[in-house]
Coordinates of C-alpha atoms and ligand atoms in Angstrom, one line a residue:
M452 CA 78.7 105.1 101.8
K453 CA 82.8 105.2 100.9
L454 CA 84.3 105.6 103.8
P455 CA 87.0 108.4 104.0
S456 CA 90.6 107.9 103.4
F457 CA 93.4 109.4 106.8
E458 CA 96.0 108.6 107.6
P459 CA 97.9 105.2 107.4
F460 CA 99.4 105.9 111.5
K461 CA 98.5 107.8 115.1
T462 CA 100.4 109.9 117.0
K463 CA 102.1 108.8 120.0
M464 CA 104.0 111.3 121.4
V465 CA 103.4 115.6 120.1
E466 CA 105.2 118.3 120.4
P467 CA 103.9 121.9 122.1
I468 CA 103.8 124.5 119.7
Y469 CA 104.3 128.6 121.6
R470 CA 101.9 131.0 120.1
S471 CA 103.0 134.3 119.8
T472 CA 102.3 137.9 119.4
R473 CA 102.1 139.8 116.3
E474 CA 103.6 142.2 118.4
E475 CA 106.7 140.3 119.1
R476 CA 106.6 138.9 115.9
E477 CA 107.4 143.1 114.4
V478 CA 110.9 142.4 116.9
W479 CA 112.0 138.9 115.6
I480 CA 112.4 139.4 112.4
K481 CA 113.2 142.9 112.3
D482 CA 115.8 141.4 114.0
A483 CA 116.5 138.3 111.8
H484 CA 117.7 141.2 109.1
F485 CA 114.2 140.1 107.3
N486 CA 115.2 136.9 106.3
L487 CA 112.6 133.3 107.6
F488 CA 116.4 131.3 107.7
N489 CA 117.8 133.8 110.4
L490 CA 114.3 133.1 112.8
R491 CA 114.5 131.1 116.4
S492 CA 112.5 127.9 115.6
D493 CA 110.9 128.4 118.9
Y494 CA 109.7 132.1 117.4
V495 CA 107.3 130.0 114.8
T496 CA 103.9 128.6 115.4
I497 CA 104.1 126.5 111.9
D498 CA 107.2 126.1 110.1
L499 CA 107.0 126.0 106.6
L500 CA 110.2 127.2 106.1
T501 CA 111.3 123.0 104.2
D502 CA 109.7 119.1 104.6
S503 CA 113.7 118.9 104.7
G504 CA 114.7 116.6 107.9
T505 CA 111.3 117.9 109.3
G506 CA 109.3 114.8 109.2
A507 CA 108.0 112.7 111.8
M508 CA 109.9 109.3 112.5
S509 CA 107.9 106.9 113.0
D510 CA 108.4 103.3 116.1
R511 CA 109.6 101.4 113.5
Q512 CA 112.2 103.6 112.7
W513 CA 112.8 104.8 116.7
A514 CA 113.4 101.4 117.6
A515 CA 115.9 100.5 114.6
L516 CA 118.0 103.7 115.9
M517 CA 118.3 101.5 119.0
Q518 CA 120.2 98.9 116.9
G519 CA 122.5 101.1 114.9
D520 CA 126.3 98.7 114.2
E521 CA 128.4 101.8 115.3
S522 CA 131.3 100.3 113.6
Y523 CA 133.7 102.2 111.9
A524 CA 134.2 99.8 108.6
G525 CA 131.6 97.0 107.9
A526 CA 128.6 97.7 110.1
S527 CA 125.3 96.2 109.9
S528 CA 123.6 98.7 109.0
Y529 CA 125.6 99.5 105.7
Y530 CA 124.4 95.8 104.8
N531 CA 120.8 97.5 105.7
L532 CA 120.5 100.2 104.1
K533 CA 121.9 99.3 101.5
D534 CA 119.9 95.9 101.0
A535 CA 117.1 98.7 101.2
I536 CA 118.7 100.8 98.7
K537 CA 119.0 97.9 96.2
E538 CA 115.1 96.9 96.7
I539 CA 114.1 100.2 96.8
T540 CA 116.2 102.0 93.8
G541 CA 117.6 99.0 91.8
F542 CA 121.1 100.3 92.3
N543 CA 124.4 98.1 93.3
Y544 CA 126.5 100.0 94.5
F545 CA 126.0 102.8 96.7
L546 CA 128.2 105.4 99.1
P547 CA 126.3 107.3 102.5
T548 CA 126.5 111.2 102.7
H549 CA 126.1 113.1 105.6
Q550 CA 122.5 114.6 103.2
G551 CA 122.2 115.5 99.7
R552 CA 124.7 118.4 98.8
A553 CA 127.3 116.3 100.1
A554 CA 125.7 114.0 97.7
E555 CA 126.6 116.2 95.1
N556 CA 129.2 117.2 96.6
V557 CA 130.5 113.7 96.3
L558 CA 129.5 113.2 92.6
F559 CA 130.1 116.4 90.8
S560 CA 133.8 116.2 92.6
V561 CA 133.9 112.6 89.2
L562 CA 132.0 114.4 86.8
V563 CA 132.1 118.3 86.7
K564 CA 135.2 120.6 85.7
E565 CA 135.8 123.6 84.3
G566 CA 133.5 124.5 81.4
D567 CA 130.7 122.3 81.5
L568 CA 127.4 121.8 80.7
V569 CA 125.4 120.0 83.0
P570 CA 121.5 119.9 81.2
G571 CA 117.7 119.4 83.4
N572 CA 115.2 121.0 85.2
S573 CA 115.2 123.4 86.7
H574 CA 118.6 122.2 89.1
F575 CA 117.4 122.9 93.2
D576 CA 120.2 125.4 94.0
T577 CA 122.5 123.4 96.3
T578 CA 122.7 121.2 92.7
K579 CA 123.7 125.1 91.0
G580 CA 125.2 125.7 93.5
H581 CA 127.8 123.1 92.9
I582 CA 127.7 123.5 89.6
E583 CA 128.9 127.1 89.7
F584 CA 131.5 126.5 92.2
R585 CA 133.2 124.4 89.5
K586 CA 132.9 127.0 87.0
A587 CA 131.3 125.5 85.0
E588 CA 126.4 125.3 84.0
A589 CA 123.4 124.3 85.0
V590 CA 121.7 124.6 81.3
D591 CA 117.5 124.6 82.6
C592 CA 116.0 122.8 79.9
T593 CA 112.5 122.7 81.8
I594 CA 109.0 122.5 79.7
D595 CA 108.3 126.4 78.8
I596 CA 104.3 125.4 80.8
A597 CA 106.5 124.9 83.8
Y598 CA 106.8 128.8 83.9
D599 CA 103.4 129.6 82.9
F600 CA 101.5 129.4 87.4
K601 CA 97.9 128.7 85.9
A602 CA 98.6 126.0 82.8
R603 CA 97.6 122.2 83.5
H604 CA 99.3 119.9 82.9
P605 CA 99.7 116.6 84.7
F606 CA 103.7 117.2 84.2
K607 CA 104.6 119.9 84.5
G608 CA 108.5 119.3 86.1
N609 CA 109.1 117.9 82.6
V610 CA 112.7 118.0 80.4
D611 CA 112.0 119.1 77.3
L612 CA 113.8 116.5 74.9
N613 CA 114.1 119.6 72.6
K614 CA 116.2 121.6 74.2
L615 CA 117.5 119.1 76.1
E616 CA 119.0 117.8 72.1
E617 CA 120.3 121.0 71.4
V618 CA 122.1 121.6 73.6
L619 CA 123.6 117.0 73.6
K620 CA 124.0 118.8 69.7
K621 CA 126.2 121.9 69.4
N622 CA 128.4 120.4 72.0
P623 CA 131.3 118.3 72.5
R624 CA 130.3 115.3 74.5
E625 CA 133.6 115.4 77.0
K626 CA 132.1 119.0 77.8
I627 CA 128.4 117.7 78.8
S628 CA 129.8 116.4 83.2
C629 CA 125.7 114.4 82.8
I630 CA 122.2 115.4 82.7
I631 CA 120.5 115.9 85.9
V632 CA 116.6 115.0 86.1
T633 CA 115.5 116.1 89.6
I634 CA 112.4 114.2 90.6
T635 CA 109.9 116.1 91.5
N636 CA 111.4 119.3 90.2
N637 CA 111.0 121.5 93.4
T638 CA 112.5 124.7 91.4
A639 CA 109.0 125.1 89.7
G640 CA 107.2 123.9 91.6
G641 CA 107.6 120.3 93.3
Q642 CA 106.0 119.3 90.1
P643 CA 107.1 116.1 88.8
V644 CA 108.4 114.6 85.8
S645 CA 106.5 111.7 83.9
M646 CA 108.1 108.2 83.0
A647 CA 108.1 109.4 79.4
N648 CA 110.3 111.5 79.3
L649 CA 112.6 109.1 81.7
K650 CA 112.7 107.1 79.1
G651 CA 113.0 110.0 76.2
V652 CA 116.0 112.0 78.1
R653 CA 117.4 107.6 78.4
Q654 CA 117.6 107.7 75.1
L655 CA 118.4 111.3 74.2
A656 CA 121.9 110.1 76.8
D657 CA 122.1 107.1 75.1
R658 CA 122.6 108.5 71.3
Y659 CA 124.9 111.0 72.6
G660 CA 126.7 109.1 75.1
V661 CA 126.6 111.0 78.2
K662 CA 126.3 110.2 82.1
F663 CA 122.0 110.6 82.9
I664 CA 121.8 111.6 86.6
L665 CA 118.9 111.4 88.7
D666 CA 118.5 114.3 91.7
S667 CA 115.6 111.8 93.7
A668 CA 114.8 113.6 96.8
R669 CA 111.5 113.1 96.5
F670 CA 111.3 110.0 94.1
A671 CA 108.4 108.3 95.9
E672 CA 105.9 111.5 95.5
N673 CA 106.8 111.9 91.8
A674 CA 106.5 107.6 91.4
W675 CA 102.9 108.6 93.3
F676 CA 102.2 111.0 90.6
I677 CA 103.2 109.3 88.1
K678 CA 101.0 106.3 88.9
T679 CA 97.6 108.3 89.5
R680 CA 97.9 110.6 86.6
E681 CA 100.2 108.9 83.8
E682 CA 98.6 106.2 81.4
G683 CA 99.1 102.7 83.0
Y684 CA 100.0 103.1 85.5
A685 CA 97.0 103.7 87.7
N686 CA 97.2 99.4 88.3
R687 CA 101.3 99.5 89.2
E688 CA 102.3 99.3 92.9
I689 CA 104.4 102.4 93.6
R690 CA 107.8 100.4 94.2
E691 CA 108.2 98.8 91.0
I692 CA 107.2 103.0 89.5
V693 CA 109.8 103.1 91.8
L694 CA 112.4 100.5 90.3
E695 CA 111.4 102.1 87.0
M696 CA 112.0 105.6 86.8
F697 CA 115.5 104.5 88.4
S698 CA 116.3 101.1 85.2
Y699 CA 116.4 105.0 83.3
A700 CA 119.1 105.7 85.5
D701 CA 122.6 106.0 85.9
G702 CA 123.4 107.3 89.0
M703 CA 120.9 108.9 91.9
T704 CA 121.9 111.6 94.3
M705 CA 119.2 111.5 97.0
S706 CA 118.9 113.5 100.7
S707 CA 117.4 111.2 102.0
K708 CA 116.0 114.1 104.5
K709 CA 112.8 113.6 102.1
D710 CA 110.9 111.1 100.7
A711 CA 112.8 108.4 102.6
I712 CA 112.0 110.4 106.3
V713 CA 115.0 111.2 108.2
N714 CA 116.1 113.9 109.6
M715 CA 119.3 113.7 108.3
G716 CA 121.1 112.1 105.4
G717 CA 122.3 111.2 101.7
F718 CA 123.6 108.5 99.5
I719 CA 124.4 108.2 96.1
G720 CA 123.5 105.3 94.5
F721 CA 125.6 104.0 90.6
R722 CA 125.0 101.7 88.2
D723 CA 128.3 101.0 87.0
E724 CA 131.3 100.3 89.5
D725 CA 133.4 102.4 88.0
L726 CA 132.0 105.6 89.1
F727 CA 131.3 104.4 92.2
Q728 CA 135.3 103.6 92.8
K729 CA 136.1 106.9 91.4
A730 CA 133.6 108.4 93.6
S731 CA 134.9 106.9 96.7
M732 CA 137.5 108.1 96.6
F733 CA 136.1 112.0 97.5
N734 CA 133.2 109.6 100.3
I735 CA 136.2 109.3 102.1
I736 CA 137.4 112.7 101.5
F737 CA 135.0 114.9 101.8
E738 CA 132.2 112.8 104.2
G739 CA 133.5 109.5 105.7
F740 CA 135.3 106.1 104.8
I741 CA 132.8 104.3 102.6
T742 CA 130.5 102.0 104.6
Y743 CA 129.7 105.4 107.0
G744 CA 129.8 108.5 105.1
G745 CA 128.8 111.5 107.3
M746 CA 125.7 109.0 108.9
S747 CA 125.8 106.9 111.8
G748 CA 125.0 103.5 112.0
R749 CA 121.9 104.0 113.5
D750 CA 120.6 106.7 111.5
M751 CA 122.0 104.1 108.5
N752 CA 119.2 101.9 109.9
A753 CA 116.7 104.1 110.6
L754 CA 116.9 105.8 106.6
A755 CA 116.5 101.9 105.5
R756 CA 113.3 101.5 107.4
G757 CA 112.6 104.9 106.2
L758 CA 112.5 104.4 102.9
Y759 CA 110.6 101.3 102.7
E760 CA 107.8 103.8 104.9
G761 CA 107.7 106.5 102.9
T762 CA 107.2 104.9 99.2
D763 CA 104.2 103.1 101.0
F764 CA 101.2 104.2 98.4
E765 CA 98.2 105.4 101.1
Y766 CA 100.8 107.5 103.7
L767 CA 101.8 109.3 100.2
S768 CA 98.3 109.3 99.2
S769 CA 97.3 111.1 102.7
R770 CA 101.3 113.7 102.2
I771 CA 100.0 114.5 99.0
R772 CA 96.4 115.4 100.0
Q773 CA 97.4 117.2 103.0
V774 CA 99.0 119.8 100.8
G775 CA 96.5 119.9 98.0
L776 CA 94.0 120.9 101.5
L777 CA 96.0 123.3 102.1
G778 CA 96.4 124.6 98.3
A779 CA 92.5 124.6 97.3
R780 CA 91.5 125.7 100.7
M781 CA 94.4 129.1 99.4
K782 CA 92.9 129.4 95.8
D783 CA 89.4 128.9 97.4
Y784 CA 90.1 133.1 98.9
G785 CA 90.9 133.9 95.6
I786 CA 95.5 133.3 96.6
P787 CA 97.5 133.4 93.4
V788 CA 98.8 130.0 93.6
L789 CA 100.9 128.0 91.3
E790 CA 98.9 124.9 89.9
P791 CA 98.4 121.9 89.8
F792 CA 99.9 121.2 93.0
G793 CA 103.2 120.1 93.8
G794 CA 103.9 117.1 95.9
H795 CA 104.9 118.6 99.0
A796 CA 104.5 122.2 99.6
I797 CA 101.5 124.7 98.4
F798 CA 103.7 128.1 95.8
I799 CA 101.9 131.8 95.9
D800 CA 102.5 133.6 92.6
A801 CA 104.3 136.4 94.7
L802 CA 103.9 139.7 91.4
D803 CA 100.5 138.3 91.0
F804 CA 99.5 138.6 95.1
L805 CA 101.8 142.1 95.2
R806 CA 101.1 143.6 92.1
S807 CA 102.8 147.4 93.3
V808 CA 105.8 146.0 94.6
P809 CA 108.6 146.7 92.9
K810 CA 111.1 143.1 90.9
E811 CA 114.2 144.9 92.2
E812 CA 112.3 144.7 96.1
F813 CA 112.3 140.5 96.0
P814 CA 108.2 140.9 96.0
A815 CA 108.3 137.4 97.8
Q816 CA 110.3 137.8 100.4
I817 CA 108.7 140.7 101.6
L818 CA 105.5 138.5 101.1
A819 CA 107.2 135.9 103.1
V820 CA 107.7 138.0 105.9
E821 CA 104.1 139.7 105.8
I822 CA 103.2 135.8 106.3
Y823 CA 105.2 135.6 108.9
I824 CA 103.9 138.6 111.0
E825 CA 100.1 137.8 110.1
G826 CA 100.3 134.6 111.8
G827 CA 103.8 132.9 112.6
I828 CA 104.3 131.0 109.6
R829 CA 107.7 130.4 108.3
G830 CA 108.2 130.2 104.7
T831 CA 110.7 130.6 101.9
E832 CA 111.0 132.5 99.3
I833 CA 112.1 130.9 95.3
G834 CA 112.1 134.0 93.9
T835 CA 115.0 136.3 92.7
L836 CA 116.5 135.4 95.8
M837 CA 117.6 132.7 95.9
A838 CA 118.2 132.8 92.3
D839 CA 121.6 134.4 92.9
R840 CA 123.5 136.8 90.9
D841 CA 125.5 136.1 88.1
P842 CA 128.1 134.5 87.6
V843 CA 130.0 136.3 85.6
T844 CA 128.1 139.7 85.4
R845 CA 127.4 139.7 89.1
E846 CA 124.0 140.9 87.8
N847 CA 120.8 140.2 90.9
R848 CA 119.5 137.0 88.2
F849 CA 116.0 137.9 87.8
T850 CA 114.1 134.4 86.9
G851 CA 109.3 136.2 86.4
R852 CA 110.3 133.7 89.8
E853 CA 108.5 135.0 93.2
L854 CA 107.1 132.0 95.3
V855 CA 106.9 132.1 98.5
R856 CA 106.9 128.4 99.0
L857 CA 104.9 126.9 102.2
A858 CA 107.0 123.0 102.5
V859 CA 104.8 120.6 104.1
P860 CA 106.2 118.6 107.1
R861 CA 105.9 114.8 107.2
R862 CA 103.4 113.2 109.2
V863 CA 103.7 116.4 111.3
Y864 CA 101.1 119.1 110.7
S865 CA 97.1 118.5 110.9
D866 CA 94.5 119.3 108.4
N867 CA 92.7 122.4 111.7
H868 CA 96.6 123.8 110.9
M869 CA 96.3 123.6 107.6
D870 CA 93.3 125.8 108.0
Y871 CA 95.2 128.6 109.9
V872 CA 97.6 128.8 107.5
A873 CA 95.5 129.0 104.5
A874 CA 93.4 132.2 107.4
V875 CA 96.7 133.5 107.3
A876 CA 97.3 134.2 104.3
K877 CA 94.0 135.4 104.2
N878 CA 94.4 138.0 107.0
V879 CA 97.5 139.0 104.5
F880 CA 95.5 138.7 101.5
D881 CA 93.0 140.7 102.6
R882 CA 95.8 144.1 103.2
K883 CA 97.8 143.3 100.3
E884 CA 96.8 147.5 98.9
S885 CA 99.3 148.2 101.8
I886 CA 102.4 146.1 100.9
K887 CA 103.9 148.6 98.5
R888 CA 107.1 148.0 98.9
G889 CA 110.2 145.2 99.7
L890 CA 113.2 145.4 101.2
R891 CA 116.6 146.1 100.6
I892 CA 120.5 143.5 100.9
I893 CA 121.9 144.9 103.8
K894 CA 125.0 141.6 103.0
E895 CA 124.9 139.6 100.9
A896 CA 126.9 136.1 100.1
P897 CA 129.0 135.7 97.2
I898 CA 127.4 132.4 96.5
L899 CA 123.6 131.2 97.9
R900 CA 122.9 134.2 99.7
H901 CA 119.2 134.1 100.6
F902 CA 120.8 132.1 103.4
T903 CA 122.3 134.4 105.3
V904 CA 121.6 137.7 103.2
E905 CA 120.6 140.9 105.2
L906 CA 117.3 142.8 104.2
E907 CA 116.2 146.4 105.8
K908 CA 112.8 148.1 104.5
L909 CA 111.7 149.8 102.2
Ligands
F0G1148 N1 117.9 118.1 95.5 C1 116.5 118.8 96.0 C2 115.6 118.2 94.2 C3 115.9 119.5 96.6 O1 115.1 119.7 97.0 C4 117.7 119.3 98.2 C5 117.7 119.3 99.5 C6 118.3 119.1 97.5 C7 118.9 118.0 96.6 C8 119.6 119.4 98.7 O2 119.9 118.4 99.7 O3 119.0 119.6 101.6 O4 120.2 117.1 102.1 O5 121.7 118.9 101.6 N2 115.8 121.1 99.8 C9 115.7 121.3 100.9 C10 114.4 122.5 100.4 C11 116.9 122.3 101.1 O6 114.7 122.8 101.2 O7 113.6 122.1 99.4 P1 120.5 118.4 101.6

C-alpha cells in the first residue's frame, strides 16, 4: 500500500494546555471587552489568533541561538543571515528589522509620500496602515473572484492585471510609490499568487517604470501552491520556485515570524544598491545599525536557519495538509468556509454563518467571541472592525467581507487539536439561530482599531 505521509519532525519539548470552563470564559471575555486581543493567553485553550511568531523553532534553530554573535557591528550572525537571504531569495542587499511592519515603515519612508498611490492585492492591515499614515492610498487590484468565497480558482490571491494597468495608466509615474504584491494574499484568505501573475506584474512595472515589491511573509507557502497547482512547476524544487518568484521583484518586505518560523524578526531585501542606501538611513533611525536593525545576533542566526527549514517541501506539505484537514472537517459539518482552503488559515464566512446579525453589529467579531466561549478557541475577525474607518469620511468601511480567521501556528498543534477546533465550531453552528445580535463599539483607536477596540454586547 501507499504509505501515509507524516510530519518531518518529532516533539522534544511540550507545553501544557489549561482546560477552562465555559463559565470562566464568559467572565474573561466580558472583562476583555469582547476583544480577543485583550485576553490573557492562559485563558485560551487552542490559540489560532495568528500564525505569526507562534511557530515552534527546531532544535537546530535553538542551537543556532547559542552561537549568536552579539557584536554591535559586523556580527557573524549578520553574515549568516545575509548568506541565507542571498541563497533563498537572490537579493544581494538586505536590512534586518524587528518585524514585518518595521520593514514596511523603513521602506515606505523612502518610497511613499503624501498623495501617492500604492496598488496591489488586498494589502495587509499594517501595510495599509503605513500607507494611510503617510496620507497615501492603497489601491486594491485583487481579482474579483477572490471575493466569491465558494468560487474555485487555484490562484485566488492574484492581481487583476487590467485593474493594475488602469491605475498605472491614469496616474503619473511619480504618484505611484510602488506596486506591492502580498504572497500569499492573507487578507483574501491565505490565497496564493501564481508565477504567471507575478511575471505579468513585472511586465507592467517595467512598462510604466515603477518598482515592484513583494510582501513576502508567506512566500514559501506561496511557492508550495505554485509547485502543486501551476502548470510546469510540479517537478521544480521549492527553492528554485522561490528564487524565480523573487526574481521578478525589485525588493521584498518580510515578516520572518511566518514562513521563516521564528518568534520575532523581519527584513527588507533589495536588488538595487541605491534603494538599500536610502533605506539604511531610516533603518538606523528606527531599527538599529544596519547589521542588526532590531534583531539580536542570536535571533538572526535562528532566522537564517529558519529560512531553510521553512522552504522544505515535506514540511510545507505537512503544514498545508493540516490546515486543509481543519477546513475539510468544518466543511463536512456544513460550516461555510472560504474555499479553496488557504495556506495558513481557515476563514469562516460569518455573514453566511450568522444570517440575522446586522452588518453594523460586527458579525465576524461576535462569531469569534461565540467560538471562544464555546471551546476556548481564539481566532480573529477579518471584517468591518479590521477594515477601520474611511480616512476621509470616518464612516465604517463595509467591505462585504465578514470572516473569522483560524490561523494555524507552525509545528505546534496536532491533528487532534484540529478535530477539537472543528467540533467546537460545529457546536456553535448548531445553535446559530440563537445568535441574533452582535456588538457595539465603546472605545476605538483612529487607526488599526481592532487591536485595542472595546466592545459591548447588544
Ligand atoms: N504582511 C503580511 C501579509 C502579514 O500577514 C503581516 C502580519 C505583516 C505584513 C506584518 O508583519 O506582524 O511581523 O509586523 N500578519 C500577522 C497576522 C500579524 O496575524 O496575519 P509583522
